[in-house]
PDB file of C-alpha atoms and ligand atoms in Angstrom:
ATOM      1  CA  UNK A   1      72.134  93.345  51.840  1.00 92.00           C
ATOM      2  CA  UNK A   2      70.745  91.864  55.094  1.00 97.00           C
ATOM      3  CA  UNK A   3      68.109  89.220  54.652  1.00 98.00           C
ATOM      4  CA  UNK A   4      65.470  88.452  57.155  1.00 98.00           C
ATOM      5  CA  UNK A   5      63.139  85.340  56.984  1.00 97.00           C
ATOM      6  CA  UNK A   6      59.615  85.935  58.184  1.00 97.00           C
ATOM      7  CA  UNK A   7      57.555  82.990  59.465  1.00 96.00           C
ATOM      8  CA  UNK A   8      54.094  83.466  61.158  1.00 90.00           C
ATOM      9  CA  UNK A   9      50.533  82.238  61.173  1.00 80.00           C
ATOM     10  CA  UNK A  10      48.743  85.091  62.793  1.00 66.00           C
ATOM     11  CA  UNK A  11      50.255  88.174  61.173  1.00 63.00           C
ATOM     12  CA  UNK A  12      50.236  88.807  57.412  1.00 78.00           C
ATOM     13  CA  UNK A  13      53.371  89.771  55.647  1.00 86.00           C
ATOM     14  CA  UNK A  14      52.350  93.073  53.939  1.00 88.00           C
ATOM     15  CA  UNK A  15      52.180  95.252  57.086  1.00 93.00           C
ATOM     16  CA  UNK A  16      55.427  93.826  58.331  1.00 94.00           C
ATOM     17  CA  UNK A  17      57.087  94.287  55.053  1.00 94.00           C
ATOM     18  CA  UNK A  18      55.967  97.883  54.877  1.00 95.00           C
ATOM     19  CA  UNK A  19      56.968  98.745  58.428  1.00 97.00           C
ATOM     20  CA  UNK A  20      60.424  97.005  58.159  1.00 97.00           C
ATOM     21  CA  UNK A  21      61.007  98.688  54.707  1.00 96.00           C
ATOM     22  CA  UNK A  22      60.275 102.055  56.124  1.00 97.00           C
ATOM     23  CA  UNK A  23      62.720 101.691  59.046  1.00 98.00           C
ATOM     24  CA  UNK A  24      65.384  99.661  57.053  1.00 98.00           C
ATOM     25  CA  UNK A  25      65.025  99.988  53.258  1.00 98.00           C
ATOM     26  CA  UNK A  26      67.976  97.802  52.661  1.00 98.00           C
ATOM     27  CA  UNK A  27      66.650  94.792  54.550  1.00 98.00           C
ATOM     28  CA  UNK A  28      65.318  91.972  52.189  1.00 97.00           C
ATOM     29  CA  UNK A  29      62.397  90.122  53.725  1.00 96.00           C
ATOM     30  CA  UNK A  30      61.612  86.508  52.590  1.00 95.00           C
ATOM     31  CA  UNK A  31      58.336  84.820  53.460  1.00 94.00           C
ATOM     32  CA  UNK A  32      58.831  81.234  54.798  1.00 95.00           C
ATOM     33  CA  UNK A  33      58.781  78.621  53.307  1.00 94.00           C
ATOM     34  CA  UNK A  34      60.397  80.317  50.260  1.00 94.00           C
ATOM     35  CA  UNK A  35      63.929  80.416  51.642  1.00 96.00           C
ATOM     36  CA  UNK A  36      65.739  81.269  48.280  1.00 97.00           C
ATOM     37  CA  UNK A  37      69.506  80.600  48.982  1.00 98.00           C
ATOM     38  CA  UNK A  38      69.268  79.868  52.589  1.00 98.00           C
ATOM     39  CA  UNK A  39      72.972  80.925  52.985  1.00 98.00           C
ATOM     40  CA  UNK A  40      71.835  84.674  52.717  1.00 98.00           C
ATOM     41  CA  UNK A  41      69.555  84.509  55.660  1.00 98.00           C
ATOM     42  CA  UNK A  42      71.085  86.026  58.672  1.00 98.00           C
ATOM     43  CA  UNK A  43      67.836  87.113  60.637  1.00 98.00           C
ATOM     44  CA  UNK A  44      64.694  85.254  61.376  1.00 98.00           C
ATOM     45  CA  UNK A  45      61.480  86.702  62.699  1.00 98.00           C
ATOM     46  CA  UNK A  46      59.199  83.770  63.597  1.00 97.00           C
ATOM     47  CA  UNK A  47      56.154  82.558  65.303  1.00 95.00           C
ATOM     48  CA  UNK A  48      55.767  78.593  65.847  1.00 94.00           C
ATOM     49  CA  UNK A  49      58.776  77.697  63.541  1.00 96.00           C
ATOM     50  CA  UNK A  50      59.001  74.180  62.298  1.00 97.00           C
ATOM     51  CA  UNK A  51      61.351  72.172  64.592  1.00 97.00           C
ATOM     52  CA  UNK A  52      64.239  71.990  62.089  1.00 97.00           C
ATOM     53  CA  UNK A  53      63.836  75.386  60.311  1.00 98.00           C
ATOM     54  CA  UNK A  54      67.059  76.906  61.776  1.00 98.00           C
ATOM     55  CA  UNK A  55      69.228  73.809  60.993  1.00 97.00           C
ATOM     56  CA  UNK A  56      68.672  74.858  57.350  1.00 96.00           C
ATOM     57  CA  UNK A  57      70.061  78.446  57.953  1.00 98.00           C
ATOM     58  CA  UNK A  58      73.908  78.128  58.132  1.00 98.00           C
ATOM     59  CA  UNK A  59      74.487  81.924  58.543  1.00 98.00           C
ATOM     60  CA  UNK A  60      71.758  82.714  60.990  1.00 98.00           C
ATOM     61  CA  UNK A  61      72.829  85.516  63.366  1.00 98.00           C
ATOM     62  CA  UNK A  62      69.710  86.299  65.361  1.00 98.00           C
ATOM     63  CA  UNK A  63      66.275  84.710  66.061  1.00 98.00           C
ATOM     64  CA  UNK A  64      63.430  87.093  66.852  1.00 98.00           C
ATOM     65  CA  UNK A  65      60.205  85.810  68.532  1.00 97.00           C
ATOM     66  CA  UNK A  66      57.297  87.617  66.826  1.00 95.00           C
ATOM     67  CA  UNK A  67      55.321  87.205  70.183  1.00 94.00           C
ATOM     68  CA  UNK A  68      56.165  88.193  73.703  1.00 95.00           C
ATOM     69  CA  UNK A  69      55.921  84.462  74.769  1.00 95.00           C
ATOM     70  CA  UNK A  70      58.671  82.147  73.847  1.00 95.00           C
ATOM     71  CA  UNK A  71      57.238  78.847  74.526  1.00 94.00           C
ATOM     72  CA  UNK A  72      56.424  78.382  70.633  1.00 93.00           C
ATOM     73  CA  UNK A  73      60.021  78.694  69.945  1.00 94.00           C
ATOM     74  CA  UNK A  74      61.861  77.098  72.964  1.00 92.00           C
ATOM     75  CA  UNK A  75      60.006  73.756  72.952  1.00 89.00           C
ATOM     76  CA  UNK A  76      61.011  71.108  70.539  1.00 93.00           C
ATOM     77  CA  UNK A  77      62.697  73.543  68.078  1.00 97.00           C
ATOM     78  CA  UNK A  78      66.342  73.067  67.260  1.00 97.00           C
ATOM     79  CA  UNK A  79      68.189  76.349  68.160  1.00 98.00           C
ATOM     80  CA  UNK A  80      71.735  76.545  66.741  1.00 97.00           C
ATOM     81  CA  UNK A  81      74.283  77.049  69.695  1.00 96.00           C
ATOM     82  CA  UNK A  82      75.396  80.584  69.973  1.00 96.00           C
ATOM     83  CA  UNK A  83      72.626  82.294  68.022  1.00 98.00           C
ATOM     84  CA  UNK A  84      70.868  84.506  70.377  1.00 98.00           C
ATOM     85  CA  UNK A  85      67.030  84.468  70.600  1.00 98.00           C
ATOM     86  CA  UNK A  86      65.426  87.923  71.151  1.00 98.00           C
ATOM     87  CA  UNK A  87      61.995  88.345  72.644  1.00 96.00           C
ATOM     88  CA  UNK A  88      59.494  90.669  71.304  1.00 96.00           C
ATOM     89  CA  UNK A  89      59.346  93.948  73.033  1.00 95.00           C
ATOM     90  CA  UNK A  90      56.530  96.139  71.734  1.00 97.00           C
ATOM     91  CA  UNK A  91      54.860  98.982  73.410  1.00 97.00           C
ATOM     92  CA  UNK A  92      51.554  98.540  71.601  1.00 97.00           C
ATOM     93  CA  UNK A  93      51.472  94.804  72.619  1.00 97.00           C
ATOM     94  CA  UNK A  94      52.123  95.757  76.194  1.00 98.00           C
ATOM     95  CA  UNK A  95      49.371  98.462  76.083  1.00 98.00           C
ATOM     96  CA  UNK A  96      46.949  95.959  74.723  1.00 98.00           C
ATOM     97  CA  UNK A  97      47.749  93.568  77.588  1.00 98.00           C
ATOM     98  CA  UNK A  98      47.173  96.411  80.012  1.00 98.00           C
ATOM     99  CA  UNK A  99      43.848  97.244  78.438  1.00 98.00           C
ATOM    100  CA  UNK A 100      42.658  93.680  78.659  1.00 98.00           C
ATOM    101  CA  UNK A 101      43.651  93.285  82.374  1.00 99.00           C
ATOM    102  CA  UNK A 102      42.185  96.639  83.366  1.00 98.00           C
ATOM    103  CA  UNK A 103      38.996  96.023  81.342  1.00 98.00           C
ATOM    104  CA  UNK A 104      38.404  92.546  82.907  1.00 98.00           C
ATOM    105  CA  UNK A 105      39.270  93.830  86.339  1.00 98.00           C
ATOM    106  CA  UNK A 106      36.751  96.629  85.939  1.00 98.00           C
ATOM    107  CA  UNK A 107      34.101  94.329  84.523  1.00 98.00           C
ATOM    108  CA  UNK A 108      34.454  92.105  87.615  1.00 98.00           C
ATOM    109  CA  UNK A 109      34.484  95.184  89.997  1.00 98.00           C
ATOM    110  CA  UNK A 110      31.337  96.676  88.334  1.00 96.00           C
ATOM    111  CA  UNK A 111      29.609  93.221  88.097  1.00 95.00           C
ATOM    112  CA  UNK A 112      28.993  93.755  84.442  1.00 95.00           C
ATOM    113  CA  UNK A 113      28.257  90.000  83.746  1.00 93.00           C
ATOM    114  CA  UNK A 114      25.422  90.214  86.303  1.00 93.00           C
ATOM    115  CA  UNK A 115      24.001  93.370  84.714  1.00 94.00           C
ATOM    116  CA  UNK A 116      24.274  91.969  81.228  1.00 94.00           C
ATOM    117  CA  UNK A 117      22.181  88.920  82.498  1.00 93.00           C
ATOM    118  CA  UNK A 118      19.765  91.225  84.102  1.00 94.00           C
ATOM    119  CA  UNK A 119      19.357  93.185  80.766  1.00 96.00           C
ATOM    120  CA  UNK A 120      18.666  89.994  78.995  1.00 96.00           C
ATOM    121  CA  UNK A 121      15.890  89.407  81.302  1.00 96.00           C
ATOM    122  CA  UNK A 122      14.701  93.018  81.450  1.00 97.00           C
ATOM    123  CA  UNK A 123      15.328  93.035  85.121  1.00 95.00           C
ATOM    124  CA  UNK A 124      15.884  96.333  87.048  1.00 94.00           C
ATOM    125  CA  UNK A 125      17.925  95.523  90.189  1.00 90.00           C
ATOM    126  CA  UNK A 126      20.312  98.167  91.458  1.00 82.00           C
ATOM    127  CA  UNK A 127      20.880  97.083  95.070  1.00 79.00           C
ATOM    128  CA  UNK A 128      24.090  95.036  94.349  1.00 86.00           C
ATOM    129  CA  UNK A 129      26.950  96.096  96.437  1.00 89.00           C
ATOM    130  CA  UNK A 130      29.150  98.482  94.686  1.00 92.00           C
ATOM    131  CA  UNK A 131      32.727  98.342  96.236  1.00 95.00           C
ATOM    132  CA  UNK A 132      35.291 100.955  95.222  1.00 97.00           C
ATOM    133  CA  UNK A 133      38.514  99.782  93.316  1.00 98.00           C
ATOM    134  CA  UNK A 134      40.576 100.544  96.426  1.00 98.00           C
ATOM    135  CA  UNK A 135      38.651  97.932  98.359  1.00 98.00           C
ATOM    136  CA  UNK A 136      39.838  95.281  96.027  1.00 98.00           C
ATOM    137  CA  UNK A 137      43.355  93.755  95.927  1.00 98.00           C
ATOM    138  CA  UNK A 138      44.762  92.871  92.429  1.00 98.00           C
ATOM    139  CA  UNK A 139      47.666  90.635  92.159  1.00 98.00           C
ATOM    140  CA  UNK A 140      49.879  90.352  89.086  1.00 98.00           C
ATOM    141  CA  UNK A 141      51.516  87.023  88.629  1.00 98.00           C
ATOM    142  CA  UNK A 142      54.722  87.611  86.611  1.00 98.00           C
ATOM    143  CA  UNK A 143      56.439  91.011  86.738  1.00 97.00           C
ATOM    144  CA  UNK A 144      58.393  91.229  83.484  1.00 95.00           C
ATOM    145  CA  UNK A 145      57.855  94.101  81.064  1.00 95.00           C
ATOM    146  CA  UNK A 146      54.152  93.403  80.607  1.00 97.00           C
ATOM    147  CA  UNK A 147      53.493  92.490  84.228  1.00 98.00           C
ATOM    148  CA  UNK A 148      54.977  95.666  85.539  1.00 97.00           C
ATOM    149  CA  UNK A 149      52.926  97.757  83.022  1.00 97.00           C
ATOM    150  CA  UNK A 150      49.667  95.942  83.949  1.00 98.00           C
ATOM    151  CA  UNK A 151      50.343  96.332  87.719  1.00 98.00           C
ATOM    152  CA  UNK A 152      50.991 100.146  87.218  1.00 97.00           C
ATOM    153  CA  UNK A 153      47.795 100.584  85.260  1.00 98.00           C
ATOM    154  CA  UNK A 154      45.786  98.639  87.831  1.00 98.00           C
ATOM    155  CA  UNK A 155      47.239 100.753  90.528  1.00 98.00           C
ATOM    156  CA  UNK A 156      46.336 103.897  88.582  1.00 97.00           C
ATOM    157  CA  UNK A 157      42.736 102.708  88.518  1.00 98.00           C
ATOM    158  CA  UNK A 158      42.785 102.582  92.316  1.00 98.00           C
ATOM    159  CA  UNK A 159      43.209  98.887  93.026  1.00 98.00           C
ATOM    160  CA  UNK A 160      45.553  97.877  95.763  1.00 98.00           C
ATOM    161  CA  UNK A 161      48.080  96.092  93.785  1.00 98.00           C
ATOM    162  CA  UNK A 162      50.813  93.533  94.431  1.00 98.00           C
ATOM    163  CA  UNK A 163      53.237  91.742  92.042  1.00 98.00           C
ATOM    164  CA  UNK A 164      54.795  88.381  92.290  1.00 98.00           C
ATOM    165  CA  UNK A 165      57.816  87.268  90.271  1.00 97.00           C
ATOM    166  CA  UNK A 166      60.670  84.660  90.730  1.00 93.00           C
ATOM    167  CA  UNK A 167      63.161  87.516  91.724  1.00 92.00           C
ATOM    168  CA  UNK A 168      62.411  90.645  93.512  1.00 91.00           C
ATOM    169  CA  UNK A 169      61.095  93.563  91.149  1.00 90.00           C
ATOM    170  CA  UNK A 170      60.409  96.962  92.612  1.00 89.00           C
ATOM    171  CA  UNK A 171      57.499  98.967  91.112  1.00 91.00           C
ATOM    172  CA  UNK A 172      56.137 102.221  92.401  1.00 91.00           C
ATOM    173  CA  UNK A 173      52.687 101.802  94.218  1.00 93.00           C
ATOM    174  CA  UNK A 174      53.003  97.985  93.862  1.00 97.00           C
ATOM    175  CA  UNK A 175      53.625  95.597  96.767  1.00 98.00           C
ATOM    176  CA  UNK A 176      56.466  93.340  95.961  1.00 97.00           C
ATOM    177  CA  UNK A 177      56.342  89.487  96.527  1.00 98.00           C
ATOM    178  CA  UNK A 178      58.870  87.150  95.161  1.00 97.00           C
ATOM    179  CA  UNK A 179      60.133  83.579  95.166  1.00 96.00           C
ATOM    180  CA  UNK A 180      58.307  80.498  96.095  1.00 96.00           C
ATOM    181  CA  UNK A 181      58.297  81.253  99.656  1.00 97.00           C
ATOM    182  CA  UNK A 182      56.059  84.336  99.257  1.00 98.00           C
ATOM    183  CA  UNK A 183      53.678  82.963  96.598  1.00 98.00           C
ATOM    184  CA  UNK A 184      51.181  81.845  99.260  1.00 98.00           C
ATOM    185  CA  UNK A 185      50.983  85.234 100.895  1.00 98.00           C
ATOM    186  CA  UNK A 186      50.545  86.850  97.558  1.00 98.00           C
ATOM    187  CA  UNK A 187      47.742  84.599  96.580  1.00 98.00           C
ATOM    188  CA  UNK A 188      45.954  85.065  99.901  1.00 98.00           C
ATOM    189  CA  UNK A 189      45.808  88.785  99.462  1.00 98.00           C
ATOM    190  CA  UNK A 190      44.732  88.762  95.728  1.00 98.00           C
ATOM    191  CA  UNK A 191      40.940  89.263  95.031  1.00 98.00           C
ATOM    192  CA  UNK A 192      41.727  89.763  91.307  1.00 99.00           C
ATOM    193  CA  UNK A 193      44.585  87.554  90.070  1.00 99.00           C
ATOM    194  CA  UNK A 194      46.162  88.418  86.775  1.00 99.00           C
ATOM    195  CA  UNK A 195      48.492  85.882  85.291  1.00 98.00           C
ATOM    196  CA  UNK A 196      51.187  87.133  82.808  1.00 98.00           C
ATOM    197  CA  UNK A 197      53.908  84.586  83.602  1.00 98.00           C
ATOM    198  CA  UNK A 198      56.165  83.095  80.910  1.00 96.00           C
ATOM    199  CA  UNK A 199      55.457  79.462  80.424  1.00 96.00           C
ATOM    200  CA  UNK A 200      58.336  77.423  81.733  1.00 95.00           C
ATOM    201  CA  UNK A 201      58.671  74.125  83.496  1.00 93.00           C
ATOM    202  CA  UNK A 202      58.564  75.988  86.733  1.00 94.00           C
ATOM    203  CA  UNK A 203      55.279  77.879  85.898  1.00 96.00           C
ATOM    204  CA  UNK A 204      53.272  75.145  84.090  1.00 97.00           C
ATOM    205  CA  UNK A 205      50.158  74.235  86.087  1.00 98.00           C
ATOM    206  CA  UNK A 206      51.020  76.977  88.745  1.00 98.00           C
ATOM    207  CA  UNK A 207      47.297  77.766  88.961  1.00 98.00           C
ATOM    208  CA  UNK A 208      46.091  74.440  90.386  1.00 98.00           C
ATOM    209  CA  UNK A 209      43.600  73.648  93.015  1.00 98.00           C
ATOM    210  CA  UNK A 210      46.065  74.055  95.843  1.00 98.00           C
ATOM    211  CA  UNK A 211      47.217  77.447  94.712  1.00 98.00           C
ATOM    212  CA  UNK A 212      43.742  78.778  93.644  1.00 98.00           C
ATOM    213  CA  UNK A 213      42.353  77.642  96.913  1.00 98.00           C
ATOM    214  CA  UNK A 214      44.807  80.108  98.547  1.00 98.00           C
ATOM    215  CA  UNK A 215      43.015  83.093  96.787  1.00 98.00           C
ATOM    216  CA  UNK A 216      40.351  84.648  98.957  1.00 98.00           C
ATOM    217  CA  UNK A 217      36.896  83.186  98.498  1.00 98.00           C
ATOM    218  CA  UNK A 218      35.069  85.041  95.668  1.00 98.00           C
ATOM    219  CA  UNK A 219      38.305  85.840  93.749  1.00 98.00           C
ATOM    220  CA  UNK A 220      38.406  86.503  89.940  1.00 98.00           C
ATOM    221  CA  UNK A 221      41.165  85.156  87.789  1.00 99.00           C
ATOM    222  CA  UNK A 222      42.345  86.813  84.523  1.00 99.00           C
ATOM    223  CA  UNK A 223      44.610  84.514  82.555  1.00 99.00           C
ATOM    224  CA  UNK A 224      46.578  86.234  79.770  1.00 98.00           C
ATOM    225  CA  UNK A 225      49.811  84.165  80.237  1.00 98.00           C
ATOM    226  CA  UNK A 226      49.429  80.697  78.694  1.00 98.00           C
ATOM    227  CA  UNK A 227      46.698  78.060  78.943  1.00 98.00           C
ATOM    228  CA  UNK A 228      49.005  75.618  80.466  1.00 98.00           C
ATOM    229  CA  UNK A 229      49.483  77.871  83.508  1.00 98.00           C
ATOM    230  CA  UNK A 230      46.029  76.979  84.572  1.00 98.00           C
ATOM    231  CA  UNK A 231      44.549  73.475  85.501  1.00 98.00           C
ATOM    232  CA  UNK A 232      41.308  73.911  83.773  1.00 98.00           C
ATOM    233  CA  UNK A 233      39.480  71.128  85.566  1.00 98.00           C
ATOM    234  CA  UNK A 234      40.456  72.606  88.963  1.00 98.00           C
ATOM    235  CA  UNK A 235      39.155  76.075  87.900  1.00 99.00           C
ATOM    236  CA  UNK A 236      35.785  74.440  86.814  1.00 98.00           C
ATOM    237  CA  UNK A 237      35.552  72.752  90.355  1.00 98.00           C
ATOM    238  CA  UNK A 238      36.486  75.870  92.272  1.00 98.00           C
ATOM    239  CA  UNK A 239      33.841  77.803  90.242  1.00 98.00           C
ATOM    240  CA  UNK A 240      31.214  75.101  91.102  1.00 98.00           C
ATOM    241  CA  UNK A 241      32.141  75.248  94.700  1.00 98.00           C
ATOM    242  CA  UNK A 242      31.956  78.986  94.660  1.00 98.00           C
ATOM    243  CA  UNK A 243      35.478  79.571  95.741  1.00 98.00           C
ATOM    244  CA  UNK A 244      36.251  81.453  92.625  1.00 98.00           C
ATOM    245  CA  UNK A 245      33.705  83.885  91.457  1.00 98.00           C
ATOM    246  CA  UNK A 246      34.554  83.955  87.762  1.00 98.00           C
ATOM    247  CA  UNK A 247      37.395  84.108  85.191  1.00 98.00           C
ATOM    248  CA  UNK A 248      38.378  85.855  82.033  1.00 98.00           C
ATOM    249  CA  UNK A 249      40.506  83.557  79.948  1.00 99.00           C
ATOM    250  CA  UNK A 250      42.331  84.469  76.736  1.00 98.00           C
ATOM    251  CA  UNK A 251      44.549  81.431  76.530  1.00 98.00           C
ATOM    252  CA  UNK A 252      43.845  77.793  76.854  1.00 98.00           C
ATOM    253  CA  UNK A 253      45.566  74.385  77.058  1.00 98.00           C
ATOM    254  CA  UNK A 254      44.147  73.570  73.540  1.00 98.00           C
ATOM    255  CA  UNK A 255      43.810  76.326  71.076  1.00 96.00           C
ATOM    256  CA  UNK A 256      41.384  76.941  69.406  1.00 97.00           C
ATOM    257  CA  UNK A 257      39.253  76.132  72.287  1.00 98.00           C
ATOM    258  CA  UNK A 258      37.638  72.785  71.378  1.00 98.00           C
ATOM    259  CA  UNK A 259      33.919  72.835  70.423  1.00 98.00           C
ATOM    260  CA  UNK A 260      32.795  70.817  73.347  1.00 98.00           C
ATOM    261  CA  UNK A 261      34.985  72.501  75.890  1.00 98.00           C
ATOM    262  CA  UNK A 262      32.813  73.514  79.066  1.00 98.00           C
ATOM    263  CA  UNK A 263      34.476  77.051  79.189  1.00 98.00           C
ATOM    264  CA  UNK A 264      32.527  78.100  76.056  1.00 98.00           C
ATOM    265  CA  UNK A 265      29.140  78.060  77.867  1.00 97.00           C
ATOM    266  CA  UNK A 266      30.163  78.626  81.533  1.00 97.00           C
ATOM    267  CA  UNK A 267      28.217  81.704  82.813  1.00 94.00           C
ATOM    268  CA  UNK A 268      31.014  82.922  84.948  1.00 96.00           C
ATOM    269  CA  UNK A 269      33.849  82.496  82.389  1.00 98.00           C
ATOM    270  CA  UNK A 270      34.579  85.007  79.779  1.00 98.00           C
ATOM    271  CA  UNK A 271      36.391  83.504  76.708  1.00 98.00           C
ATOM    272  CA  UNK A 272      38.463  85.420  74.271  1.00 98.00           C
ATOM    273  CA  UNK A 273      40.417  83.773  71.418  1.00 97.00           C
ATOM    274  CA  UNK A 274      44.059  84.396  72.438  1.00 96.00           C
ATOM    275  CA  UNK A 275      43.991  88.069  71.277  1.00 96.00           C
ATOM    276  CA  UNK A 276      44.273  90.031  74.551  1.00 97.00           C
ATOM    277  CA  UNK A 277      46.933  91.755  72.509  1.00 97.00           C
ATOM    278  CA  UNK A 278      48.890  91.292  69.364  1.00 93.00           C
ATOM    279  CA  UNK A 279      52.192  92.404  68.194  1.00 94.00           C
ATOM    280  CA  UNK A 280      51.959  95.590  66.108  1.00 95.00           C
ATOM    281  CA  UNK A 281      54.286  95.852  63.078  1.00 96.00           C
ATOM    282  CA  UNK A 282      54.517  99.659  63.266  1.00 96.00           C
ATOM    283  CA  UNK A 283      55.856  99.660  66.772  1.00 96.00           C
ATOM    284  CA  UNK A 284      57.423  96.290  66.971  1.00 97.00           C
ATOM    285  CA  UNK A 285      59.636  96.739  63.867  1.00 98.00           C
ATOM    286  CA  UNK A 286      61.526  99.327  65.662  1.00 98.00           C
ATOM    287  CA  UNK A 287      62.706  96.776  68.107  1.00 98.00           C
ATOM    288  CA  UNK A 288      63.675  94.343  65.364  1.00 98.00           C
ATOM    289  CA  UNK A 289      65.508  96.825  63.215  1.00 98.00           C
ATOM    290  CA  UNK A 290      67.357  98.254  66.198  1.00 98.00           C
ATOM    291  CA  UNK A 291      68.631  94.775  66.989  1.00 98.00           C
ATOM    292  CA  UNK A 292      69.487  94.086  63.392  1.00 98.00           C
ATOM    293  CA  UNK A 293      71.429  97.341  63.390  1.00 98.00           C
ATOM    294  CA  UNK A 294      73.263  96.338  66.651  1.00 98.00           C
ATOM    295  CA  UNK A 295      73.976  92.883  65.200  1.00 98.00           C
ATOM    296  CA  UNK A 296      75.472  94.478  62.144  1.00 98.00           C
ATOM    297  CA  UNK A 297      77.643  96.729  64.248  1.00 98.00           C
ATOM    298  CA  UNK A 298      78.730  94.059  66.588  1.00 97.00           C
ATOM    299  CA  UNK A 299      76.966  95.712  69.545  1.00 98.00           C
ATOM    300  CA  UNK A 300      75.202  93.835  72.310  1.00 98.00           C
ATOM    301  CA  UNK A 301      71.455  93.037  71.481  1.00 98.00           C
ATOM    302  CA  UNK A 302      68.552  94.036  73.677  1.00 97.00           C
ATOM    303  CA  UNK A 303      65.895  91.572  75.195  1.00 96.00           C
ATOM    304  CA  UNK A 304      68.002  88.523  74.672  1.00 97.00           C
ATOM    305  CA  UNK A 305      66.328  85.458  76.075  1.00 97.00           C
ATOM    306  CA  UNK A 306      68.196  83.459  78.845  1.00 95.00           C
ATOM    307  CA  UNK A 307      67.779  80.035  77.367  1.00 94.00           C
ATOM    308  CA  UNK A 308      68.575  78.239  80.582  1.00 91.00           C
ATOM    309  CA  UNK A 309      65.928  80.233  82.425  1.00 91.00           C
ATOM    310  CA  UNK A 310      63.433  80.003  79.507  1.00 89.00           C
ATOM    311  CA  UNK A 311      62.380  83.593  79.235  1.00 91.00           C
TER     312      UNK A 311
HETATM  313  C1  GLV B 401      51.100  86.079  72.487  1.00 54.27           C
HETATM  314  O1  GLV B 401      50.594  85.127  73.104  1.00 54.27           O
HETATM  315  C2  GLV B 401      52.515  86.339  72.594  1.00 54.27           C
HETATM  316  O2  GLV B 401      53.254  85.609  73.013  1.00 54.27           O
HETATM  317  O3  GLV B 401      52.815  87.590  72.112  1.00 54.27           O
END
């Protein structure tokens, strides 16, 4: 009987157990830290594992990340050589990211922050300019599974969309920019910038003063990648200087966002608590079980992480 170890901090076990049982009744699920006989465990589905967890599992065959991001798993955690790491691929997680990006882009387009402030002071002012979506250029930084979906939805809403990624990715209705050489041109044409990059040594701090200054004056930033992509102090300064109009931030360098952090009270920053989207056990369990069955049959796995690349 295959045995999977489940380790999380944000999802509770019962819905996962039910979803996995439905798809694979013969799978035994153990909840970390109760390993039982560790030699039984061949699969691990984890979020933020302790650094030495996998060294205690001599027969581990596949490590699954509970989230789309892999930084929780790749940094400082011992990974047994030869054991593949599989990233989360979940349609519901992707949909949630799209909803967040489209919602925040529309909030900016429709000046909702301004109207909400007006409502609070019972002010009836309707003369603000009302551009059409097609007059704004959205730029999606990171064109993996999530980035491509986000770009497609923004294009469907009428925005003029471009995507930037390390290597060239073609998506219908989305202008393609790639590589370090095209980053500047991409930023210069992005009125709304959505960051969905993976966090790697190459992308840490990518949204610093120099790069954010390349955005057109009055640009809006949506960060649903990782907090460490953005240099927070640089954003505050550029908001102050009026170069950046506002930001919707779901991820932060320190989470939970510390009490005294200036983002909490900033009138032009929307803060959400790293929940732009969450992995959904019902849909995500299909991906996990499919890969367990592949491993059991000796077939190639899907969504295997390239550990040298870091995503
Ligand atoms: C959440 O941040 C995830 O990586 O899925």
